[in-house]
Coordinates of C-alpha atoms and ligand atoms in Angstrom, one line a residue:
M128 CA 120.0 94.2 86.4
A129 CA 121.6 91.7 88.6
E130 CA 119.9 88.2 88.4
K131 CA 117.9 87.4 91.4
Q132 CA 119.6 84.8 93.5
R133 CA 117.5 82.6 95.7
F134 CA 119.6 81.2 98.6
Q135 CA 118.8 78.0 100.0
A136 CA 120.0 76.3 103.3
I137 CA 123.0 74.0 102.5
K138 CA 122.1 70.3 101.8
G139 CA 121.7 68.4 105.1
T140 CA 121.2 71.5 107.2
R141 CA 117.7 72.9 108.1
D142 CA 115.9 75.8 109.6
L143 CA 113.9 75.0 112.6
L144 CA 110.9 77.3 112.7
P145 CA 108.1 78.1 115.2
P146 CA 105.9 76.3 116.2
E147 CA 108.2 73.3 116.1
T148 CA 110.9 75.3 118.0
A149 CA 108.5 75.4 120.9
L150 CA 108.9 71.5 121.1
W151 CA 112.8 71.8 120.9
N152 CA 112.7 74.3 123.9
H153 CA 110.4 71.9 125.8
V154 CA 112.9 69.0 125.1
E155 CA 115.8 71.0 126.2
R156 CA 114.2 72.4 129.2
T157 CA 113.1 68.8 130.2
A158 CA 116.8 67.8 129.9
N159 CA 117.9 70.5 132.1
E160 CA 115.3 69.7 134.7
I161 CA 115.8 66.0 134.8
F162 CA 119.6 65.9 134.5
S163 CA 119.9 68.5 137.4
T164 CA 118.0 66.3 139.7
F165 CA 120.8 63.7 139.0
G166 CA 123.3 66.2 139.9
F167 CA 124.5 67.3 136.3
G168 CA 125.8 70.8 135.5
E169 CA 125.8 72.3 132.0
I170 CA 129.0 72.7 130.0
R171 CA 128.9 75.0 126.8
L172 CA 131.7 74.1 124.4
P173 CA 133.2 75.5 121.3
I174 CA 131.7 74.2 118.0
F175 CA 135.3 73.7 116.5
E176 CA 138.3 72.2 118.0
P177 CA 141.7 71.1 116.7
T178 CA 141.2 68.3 114.2
E179 CA 143.8 66.3 116.1
L180 CA 141.6 66.1 119.2
F181 CA 138.9 64.2 117.2
A182 CA 141.4 62.0 115.4
R183 CA 143.1 61.0 118.6
S184 CA 139.8 60.2 120.5
I185 CA 137.3 59.0 117.9
G186 CA 140.0 57.1 116.0
A187 CA 141.6 58.1 112.7
D188 CA 140.2 55.0 111.0
T189 CA 136.7 55.5 111.8
D190 CA 134.2 56.8 109.2
V191 CA 133.5 59.8 111.3
V192 CA 137.1 61.0 111.2
S193 CA 138.2 59.6 107.9
K194 CA 135.2 60.7 105.8
E195 CA 132.6 62.7 107.6
M196 CA 134.4 65.7 109.2
Y197 CA 134.2 69.4 108.0
T198 CA 138.0 70.4 108.3
F199 CA 139.7 73.5 107.3
V200 CA 143.0 75.4 107.9
E201 CA 142.6 77.9 110.6
N202 CA 144.2 80.7 108.6
P203 CA 142.5 80.7 105.1
G204 CA 145.3 83.0 103.9
V205 CA 147.6 80.0 103.6
S206 CA 145.3 77.9 101.3
S207 CA 147.3 78.8 98.3
L208 CA 150.6 77.6 100.2
E209 CA 148.8 74.4 101.0
E210 CA 147.9 73.9 97.5
L211 CA 151.5 74.4 96.3
R212 CA 152.8 72.2 99.0
H213 CA 150.2 69.5 97.9
I214 CA 151.5 69.7 94.3
A215 CA 155.1 69.4 95.4
V216 CA 154.3 66.3 97.5
Q217 CA 152.3 64.8 94.7
M218 CA 155.1 65.5 92.1
Y219 CA 157.6 63.7 94.4
A220 CA 155.3 60.8 95.0
L221 CA 154.5 60.1 91.4
H222 CA 158.1 60.4 90.5
I223 CA 157.3 63.4 88.2
K224 CA 160.3 65.1 89.5
D225 CA 162.5 62.2 88.0
G226 CA 162.0 63.7 84.5
F227 CA 161.9 67.3 85.7
P228 CA 163.8 67.9 88.9
D229 CA 164.3 71.7 87.8
F230 CA 160.5 72.0 87.8
F231 CA 160.2 70.4 91.3
L232 CA 162.9 72.6 92.6
A233 CA 161.5 75.7 91.2
L234 CA 158.1 74.9 92.8
I235 CA 159.8 74.7 96.1
R236 CA 161.6 77.9 95.6
S237 CA 158.5 79.6 94.8
L238 CA 156.8 78.2 97.8
I239 CA 159.5 79.5 100.0
H240 CA 159.4 82.8 98.4
L241 CA 155.5 83.0 98.9
V242 CA 155.9 82.0 102.4
Q243 CA 158.3 84.9 102.9
S244 CA 156.2 87.5 101.0
K245 CA 153.1 86.4 102.9
S246 CA 155.1 86.9 106.2
Q247 CA 156.2 90.4 105.2
V248 CA 152.4 91.4 104.6
R249 CA 151.6 89.7 107.9
E250 CA 149.2 87.2 106.2
L251 CA 151.3 84.5 107.9
E252 CA 153.2 84.2 111.1
I253 CA 156.4 82.2 110.8
G254 CA 156.8 80.3 114.0
S255 CA 160.2 79.0 115.0
Q256 CA 159.4 75.4 113.7
L257 CA 158.5 76.7 110.2
Q258 CA 161.4 79.0 110.3
S259 CA 163.9 76.3 110.9
D260 CA 162.2 74.1 108.2
L261 CA 162.5 76.9 105.7
E262 CA 166.2 77.5 106.4
R263 CA 166.9 73.7 106.1
M264 CA 165.1 73.7 102.9
Q265 CA 167.1 76.7 101.6
L266 CA 170.4 74.9 102.6
I267 CA 169.4 71.9 100.6
L268 CA 168.5 73.9 97.6
N269 CA 171.9 75.6 97.9
E270 CA 173.8 72.3 98.1
Y271 CA 171.9 71.0 95.1
E272 CA 172.8 73.8 93.0
K273 CA 176.5 73.3 93.7
L274 CA 176.1 69.8 92.4
S275 CA 174.1 70.7 89.4
S276 CA 176.1 70.2 86.3
S277 CA 177.9 66.8 87.0
E278 CA 176.4 63.6 85.7
E279 CA 178.6 61.2 87.6
L280 CA 176.9 58.3 89.5
H281 CA 177.8 59.3 92.9
E282 CA 176.8 62.9 92.2
K283 CA 173.4 61.7 91.0
E284 CA 172.9 59.7 94.0
K285 CA 173.5 62.8 96.1
K286 CA 171.1 64.7 94.2
S287 CA 168.5 62.1 94.5
K288 CA 169.2 62.1 98.4
L289 CA 168.8 65.8 98.5
L290 CA 165.5 65.8 96.6
S291 CA 164.1 63.2 98.9
D292 CA 165.1 65.2 102.0
L293 CA 163.3 68.1 100.5
A294 CA 160.3 66.0 99.9
I295 CA 160.2 64.9 103.5
K296 CA 160.6 68.6 104.7
I297 CA 157.8 69.6 102.5
Q298 CA 155.6 66.8 103.7
L299 CA 155.9 67.8 107.2
L300 CA 155.6 71.7 106.6
R301 CA 152.6 73.1 108.5
F302 CA 151.4 76.8 107.7
S303 CA 148.4 76.8 109.9
D304 CA 146.6 74.7 112.5
R305 CA 143.8 72.4 111.2
V306 CA 140.4 72.7 112.9
S307 CA 137.2 70.7 112.5
L308 CA 133.6 71.3 113.2
R309 CA 132.8 68.9 116.0
P310 CA 131.2 65.7 114.9
E311 CA 130.4 64.8 118.6
A312 CA 131.3 66.5 122.1
T313 CA 132.8 63.8 124.3
A314 CA 136.2 64.6 123.0
S315 CA 135.6 68.3 123.8
V316 CA 134.2 67.6 127.4
C317 CA 137.4 65.4 127.9
R318 CA 139.6 68.3 126.7
A319 CA 137.7 70.6 129.0
Y320 CA 138.1 68.3 132.0
I321 CA 141.9 68.1 131.5
Q322 CA 142.3 71.9 130.6
H323 CA 140.5 73.1 133.6
G324 CA 142.1 70.7 136.1
M325 CA 138.7 69.2 137.0
H326 CA 140.3 66.1 138.5
S327 CA 140.9 68.3 141.6
L328 CA 137.1 68.7 142.0
P329 CA 135.0 66.3 144.0
Q330 CA 134.7 63.2 141.7
P331 CA 132.9 62.2 139.7
V332 CA 132.4 65.4 137.6
K333 CA 128.8 65.2 136.0
L334 CA 128.4 67.5 133.0
Y335 CA 125.8 67.7 130.2
Y336 CA 125.6 69.6 127.0
T337 CA 123.3 70.4 124.1
G338 CA 124.2 71.7 120.7
P339 CA 124.8 71.1 117.0
M340 CA 127.2 68.6 115.6
F341 CA 128.5 68.2 112.0
R342 CA 129.1 65.1 109.9
R343 CA 129.2 65.0 106.1
E344 CA 126.8 62.1 105.7
R345 CA 124.3 61.3 103.0
P346 CA 121.1 63.4 104.3
Q347 CA 117.9 61.4 104.7
K348 CA 115.0 61.2 107.2
G349 CA 116.6 61.5 110.6
R350 CA 120.0 62.0 109.3
Y351 CA 121.5 65.4 108.7
R352 CA 124.9 67.1 108.3
Q353 CA 124.2 69.5 111.1
F354 CA 122.3 67.8 113.8
Y355 CA 121.7 68.3 117.4
Q356 CA 122.7 66.2 120.4
I357 CA 121.8 66.3 124.1
G358 CA 124.6 64.4 125.9
A359 CA 126.1 63.7 129.4
E360 CA 129.4 62.5 130.8
V361 CA 130.5 61.2 134.1
L362 CA 134.3 61.7 134.6
G363 CA 136.6 60.7 137.3
G364 CA 135.9 58.6 140.5
T365 CA 135.3 54.9 140.1
D366 CA 133.9 52.6 137.3
A367 CA 131.2 51.2 139.8
P368 CA 128.5 49.6 137.7
A369 CA 126.0 51.7 139.6
I370 CA 127.3 54.7 137.6
D371 CA 126.6 53.0 134.3
A372 CA 123.1 52.1 135.4
E373 CA 122.3 55.6 136.9
V374 CA 123.5 57.2 133.6
I375 CA 121.0 54.9 131.7
E376 CA 118.4 55.4 134.2
M377 CA 118.7 59.1 133.7
V378 CA 118.2 58.9 129.9
M379 CA 115.1 56.6 130.4
T380 CA 113.6 58.9 133.0
F381 CA 114.1 61.9 130.6
F382 CA 112.4 59.9 127.7
A383 CA 109.6 58.9 130.0
R384 CA 109.1 62.5 131.2
L385 CA 108.8 63.6 127.5
G386 CA 106.1 60.9 127.0
L387 CA 108.2 58.9 124.5
E388 CA 106.7 55.6 124.3
G389 CA 108.2 52.4 123.0
A390 CA 112.0 53.3 123.6
K391 CA 113.8 50.1 123.8
L392 CA 117.1 49.8 125.6
D393 CA 119.8 47.4 124.2
I394 CA 123.1 46.9 126.3
N395 CA 126.2 45.0 125.8
S396 CA 129.7 44.7 127.2
I397 CA 132.6 45.0 124.7
G398 CA 135.3 44.0 127.2
C399 CA 138.4 45.9 128.0
R400 CA 142.2 46.0 126.8
E401 CA 142.8 42.8 128.5
C402 CA 140.1 40.6 127.0
R403 CA 138.8 42.3 123.8
P404 CA 142.0 41.7 121.6
A405 CA 141.7 37.9 122.0
Y406 CA 138.0 38.1 121.1
V407 CA 138.6 40.2 118.0
E408 CA 141.3 37.7 116.9
L409 CA 138.9 34.9 117.3
L410 CA 136.3 36.6 115.6
R411 CA 138.5 37.5 112.6
A412 CA 139.6 34.0 112.3
E413 CA 135.9 32.8 112.1
L414 CA 135.1 35.4 109.7
V415 CA 138.1 34.4 107.4
K416 CA 136.3 31.0 107.2
V417 CA 133.0 32.5 106.0
K418 CA 134.4 35.2 104.0
D419 CA 132.8 34.3 100.7
Q420 CA 129.4 34.4 102.1
L421 CA 129.9 38.1 103.2
Q422 CA 129.4 41.4 101.0
P423 CA 132.5 43.5 100.2
D424 CA 132.0 45.9 103.0
S425 CA 132.1 43.2 105.6
Q426 CA 134.9 41.4 103.8
R427 CA 136.9 44.6 104.2
R428 CA 136.1 45.0 107.8
I429 CA 137.5 41.4 108.6
E430 CA 140.8 43.2 108.2
T431 CA 140.2 46.7 109.5
N432 CA 137.6 46.2 112.2
P433 CA 136.0 42.9 112.5
L434 CA 133.6 43.9 115.4
R435 CA 132.0 46.2 112.8
V436 CA 130.8 43.2 110.8
L437 CA 128.4 42.5 113.8
D438 CA 126.9 45.8 112.9
S439 CA 125.7 44.7 109.4
K440 CA 122.0 45.0 108.6
L441 CA 122.3 43.2 105.4
E442 CA 119.6 40.3 105.1
S443 CA 122.1 37.8 103.4
E444 CA 124.7 38.1 106.2
Q445 CA 122.3 37.6 109.2
P446 CA 122.5 33.8 109.3
V447 CA 126.3 34.0 109.1
I448 CA 126.6 36.5 111.9
E449 CA 124.2 34.6 114.1
K450 CA 126.8 31.6 114.3
L451 CA 129.8 33.9 115.2
P452 CA 131.5 33.6 118.7
R453 CA 129.8 36.1 121.1
I454 CA 131.8 38.4 123.3
A455 CA 129.9 37.7 126.5
E456 CA 131.5 34.2 126.4
H457 CA 135.1 35.7 126.2
L458 CA 135.0 38.6 128.8
C459 CA 137.7 38.4 131.3
S460 CA 136.5 37.8 134.8
A461 CA 136.6 41.5 135.9
C462 CA 134.4 42.6 132.8
A463 CA 132.1 39.7 133.2
A464 CA 131.5 40.8 136.9
H465 CA 131.2 44.5 136.0
Y466 CA 128.7 43.6 133.3
A467 CA 126.6 41.3 135.7
S468 CA 126.5 44.1 138.3
V469 CA 125.4 46.7 135.6
K470 CA 122.4 44.5 134.8
H471 CA 121.6 43.9 138.6
N472 CA 121.8 47.7 139.2
L473 CA 119.5 48.3 136.2
V474 CA 116.9 45.8 137.6
L475 CA 117.2 47.7 140.9
R476 CA 116.2 50.8 139.1
N477 CA 113.4 49.4 137.2
V478 CA 115.0 49.8 133.9
A479 CA 114.1 47.3 131.3
Y480 CA 116.9 46.2 128.9
H481 CA 117.5 43.8 126.3
E482 CA 121.0 42.2 125.9
N483 CA 122.3 42.6 122.3
W484 CA 125.7 40.8 121.8
R485 CA 126.0 42.6 118.4
L486 CA 125.9 46.0 119.8
V487 CA 129.3 47.5 119.1
R488 CA 129.9 51.3 118.7
G489 CA 131.3 53.2 115.8
L490 CA 133.8 55.1 117.9
D491 CA 137.0 53.8 119.0
Y492 CA 137.1 54.8 122.5
Y493 CA 134.5 52.7 124.0
M494 CA 135.0 49.7 126.3
R495 CA 132.9 47.6 128.6
T496 CA 129.3 49.0 128.9
T497 CA 127.8 50.1 125.6
F498 CA 124.2 50.8 125.0
E499 CA 121.7 52.1 122.5
I500 CA 118.3 53.2 122.6
T501 CA 115.9 53.0 119.7
A502 CA 112.5 54.7 119.3
P503 CA 109.5 54.0 117.1
G504 CA 108.4 56.1 114.1
L505 CA 111.8 56.6 112.6
G506 CA 112.4 54.1 109.9
S507 CA 115.9 52.8 109.6
Q508 CA 117.5 55.7 111.5
N509 CA 116.0 54.6 114.7
A510 CA 118.7 55.0 117.1
V511 CA 117.8 58.0 119.5
C512 CA 120.8 57.5 122.0
G513 CA 124.2 55.9 122.0
G514 CA 126.6 55.8 124.8
G515 CA 129.1 53.8 126.7
R516 CA 132.1 53.6 128.9
Y517 CA 135.5 55.0 127.9
D518 CA 137.9 54.7 130.8
G519 CA 141.1 55.2 128.8
L520 CA 140.1 58.3 126.8
I521 CA 141.3 61.1 129.2
E522 CA 144.7 59.6 129.2
I523 CA 144.9 59.3 125.5
L524 CA 144.2 63.0 125.3
G525 CA 147.1 63.7 127.7
G526 CA 145.2 63.7 131.1
L527 CA 145.8 61.4 134.2
P528 CA 144.0 57.9 134.1
T529 CA 140.4 58.7 134.4
K530 CA 137.2 56.7 134.4
G531 CA 134.4 57.9 132.1
I532 CA 131.1 57.1 130.8
G533 CA 128.6 59.0 128.8
F534 CA 125.9 59.1 126.2
A535 CA 124.6 61.3 123.2
I536 CA 120.9 61.6 122.3
G537 CA 120.0 62.5 118.7
E538 CA 117.8 65.4 119.4
D539 CA 116.4 65.7 115.9
R540 CA 115.4 62.0 115.9
L541 CA 113.8 62.3 119.5
I542 CA 111.8 65.1 118.3
L543 CA 110.7 63.2 115.1
S544 CA 109.6 60.3 117.3
L545 CA 107.6 62.6 119.5
Q546 CA 106.0 64.3 116.7
E547 CA 105.1 60.9 115.0
A548 CA 103.5 59.9 118.2
G549 CA 101.5 63.3 118.6
K550 CA 103.4 64.1 121.8
A551 CA 104.2 67.7 120.8
P552 CA 102.7 70.1 123.5
A553 CA 100.4 72.7 122.2
P554 CA 102.5 75.8 121.4
R555 CA 101.8 78.9 123.6
R556 CA 98.8 80.8 122.7
L557 CA 98.6 84.5 122.2
D558 CA 96.5 85.9 125.3
V559 CA 95.5 89.4 124.5
Y560 CA 95.2 91.3 121.2
V561 CA 95.1 95.0 121.9
A562 CA 92.5 96.5 119.3
W563 CA 93.0 100.2 119.5
M564 CA 91.3 102.8 117.5
G565 CA 92.1 106.4 116.9
E566 CA 95.4 108.2 117.6
K567 CA 94.2 109.4 121.0
T568 CA 94.0 105.8 122.4
Y569 CA 97.6 104.8 121.4
D570 CA 99.2 105.9 124.7
T571 CA 96.8 104.0 126.7
A572 CA 97.2 100.8 124.3
V573 CA 100.9 101.0 124.9
R574 CA 100.5 101.2 128.8
A575 CA 98.0 98.4 128.7
A576 CA 100.5 96.2 126.7
R577 CA 103.2 96.9 129.1
A578 CA 101.2 96.1 132.2
L579 CA 99.8 92.8 130.6
R580 CA 103.2 91.6 129.4
G581 CA 104.7 92.6 132.9
A582 CA 102.0 90.3 134.5
G583 CA 103.2 87.4 132.1
F584 CA 100.5 87.4 129.4
A585 CA 101.5 87.1 125.7
V586 CA 100.3 90.3 124.0
E587 CA 100.0 91.5 120.4
L588 CA 99.9 95.4 120.1
P589 CA 99.4 96.4 116.4
A590 CA 101.9 99.1 115.3
S591 CA 99.2 101.3 113.8
A592 CA 95.5 102.0 114.2
Q593 CA 93.0 99.6 112.6
K594 CA 89.4 99.5 111.9
F595 CA 87.4 97.6 114.6
G596 CA 86.5 94.7 112.2
K597 CA 89.9 94.3 110.7
A598 CA 91.5 94.3 114.1
L599 CA 89.1 91.5 115.3
G600 CA 89.8 89.4 112.2
H601 CA 93.5 89.7 112.7
A602 CA 93.1 88.8 116.4
D603 CA 91.1 85.6 115.4
K604 CA 93.8 84.6 112.7
L605 CA 96.5 85.0 115.4
G606 CA 94.5 82.5 117.7
A607 CA 94.2 85.2 120.5
R608 CA 92.0 84.3 123.5
Y609 CA 91.0 87.8 124.1
A610 CA 90.7 91.3 122.3
L611 CA 91.1 94.3 124.5
I612 CA 89.2 97.0 122.8
L613 CA 90.4 100.5 123.4
G614 CA 88.4 103.2 121.6
D615 CA 87.8 107.0 122.6
D616 CA 84.9 105.8 125.0
E617 CA 87.0 103.4 126.8
V618 CA 89.9 105.9 127.4
A619 CA 87.6 108.6 128.5
S620 CA 85.6 106.4 130.9
G621 CA 88.7 104.2 132.2
Q622 CA 86.3 101.2 131.6
W623 CA 88.2 98.9 129.0
T624 CA 86.1 96.5 126.9
L625 CA 87.4 92.9 127.0
K626 CA 86.0 90.5 124.3
T627 CA 86.3 86.7 124.6
L628 CA 86.9 85.7 121.0
S629 CA 85.7 82.0 121.4
D630 CA 82.1 83.1 122.2
G631 CA 82.0 86.7 121.4
S632 CA 81.0 87.8 124.9
Q633 CA 82.1 91.3 126.1
S634 CA 82.6 92.9 129.6
K635 CA 83.9 96.1 130.9
F636 CA 86.8 96.3 133.4
T637 CA 89.0 99.1 135.1
E638 CA 92.7 98.5 134.5
P639 CA 93.4 96.9 137.9
D640 CA 90.2 94.7 137.6
L641 CA 91.1 93.6 134.2
L642 CA 94.6 92.2 135.3
A643 CA 92.8 90.5 138.3
H644 CA 90.1 88.9 136.0
L645 CA 92.7 87.6 133.4
K646 CA 94.9 86.2 136.2
L647 CA 92.0 83.9 137.3
Ligands
LIG978 P1 124.0 56.0 113.5 O1 124.3 54.5 113.5 O2 122.6 56.2 113.2 O3 124.7 56.6 112.3 P2 125.9 56.8 115.4 O4 126.3 55.5 115.9 O5 126.8 57.3 114.2 O6 124.4 56.7 114.8 P3 126.5 58.4 117.5 O7 127.8 58.9 117.1 O8 126.5 57.3 118.7 O9 125.8 57.9 116.4 O10 125.7 59.4 118.0 C1 124.6 59.4 118.9 C2 123.2 59.8 118.4 O11 123.3 61.0 117.6 C3 122.6 58.8 117.4 O12 122.0 57.7 118.1 C4 121.7 59.5 116.6 O13 120.6 59.6 117.4 C5 122.4 60.9 116.5 N1 123.0 61.0 115.2 C6 124.2 60.5 114.9 N2 124.5 60.9 113.6 C7 123.4 61.8 113.2 C8 123.1 62.5 112.0 N3 123.9 62.6 111.0 N4 121.9 63.0 111.9 C9 120.9 63.1 113.0 N5 121.3 62.4 114.2 C10 122.4 61.7 114.1
LIG979 MG1 126.7 57.3 112.1

């Protein structure tokens, strides 16, 4: 007998079950209500996109793109080709081919052969680029064969040049597009803005989305590999500071409507292409001076991304970081004026904020305004919303120069915080349990259930007849407010019995009277 296999949800993913899903629905409905009062429309996006879209927008050197994305070849039939290609590239890189050029060449010949046979059985479509790459490789192989027996120096050099040409070709071969599960949605919204020519709509275009995101991180409370975000973007038009302030006001209004208490808004300006590079260099120079007081992660970041050192939560680094130069004192005059106006506009809107000069965001595309909102009850994973301005992004993705600002709320964390604070609304109760007895009453029971559900009541209609006592017990367990009792007497007289389960009282009603009574 086959062994029983128990499947479990994959690490870092989870099932969301009732009654908790009622809270998820409530949160999403509230987002929809609040965001539409600010003029935002919903966009629904694909879950996967070309890997290149994320590499280009988020930045190839960020943790998200370099370590956390779920990436795969679009056509799984080519994975064996990818592996062969990978071995050949490695052989060349590790100079293994120097000892065994024949083996390296045989590997490439088999690869070409495999590509051709896969194309014959239609597992692979050979596009024009791949076709010309293959032909070129074949030519190089032929040339190499002509040279093969001679050991003269210049012949050897020729051979080595041919091998290197082959290696370059093989490195560039692409059998299939690479796609990634989206780690965030801003890149997709920008892609859609360009793809659908939204720059010709009235500007700015205001869009919001909800849905799952995927990052391969270490799972812990408030950190999952499949998590959910609710986000919004304002694209096009101007970069008026009022837009930044209004977007932040919208998130705070949403949180307030949900009854989230103790949400704290941190803001910062991280400058623009004009002023940030000089500040980053200054920071780097100062960091180099205190390098030996920093831990390895921060030491590495001095080179790769000094701004990220400011993010450090390590106790021992805090006194060092406190003394570093602050970006606010190094903003260009346009950025300084923009930042001052964002703050003024927040005050106008009654939005309380804290300035946090260390707030830099993990994705490359941000500039000027950045913000983060933390909420209580979440331990160290306490950021529930991150956002900022990204004026250059659409252009990087091939569109016209376009202003942009947006945010993403971590819905999982928002919900955890609401639950910790006891802010989950009571899930909907069952209104009526139809306790029917005897086959003759069944058609009346079905009709009653239809009429009650049509009037908007939540109704449980048991699929088979039950004894009176058992039916009432079941109704109680389900938390029903009423039991509608339908026995032979009720059906014959047209007077239905309604039992209020909280106090056990009973009354008789005709069908129309019953609906009228329940609606009160
Ligand atoms: P963190 O610093 O907590 O890793 P982040 O800066 O990577 O957050 P963003 O990319 O700005 O996060 O995403 C916005 C929000 O999405 C975060 O504030 C957080 O609430 C949520 N979020 C990000 N990653 C995860 C995750 N792995 N699990 C659950 N929520 C997440
Ligand atoms: Mg992160």
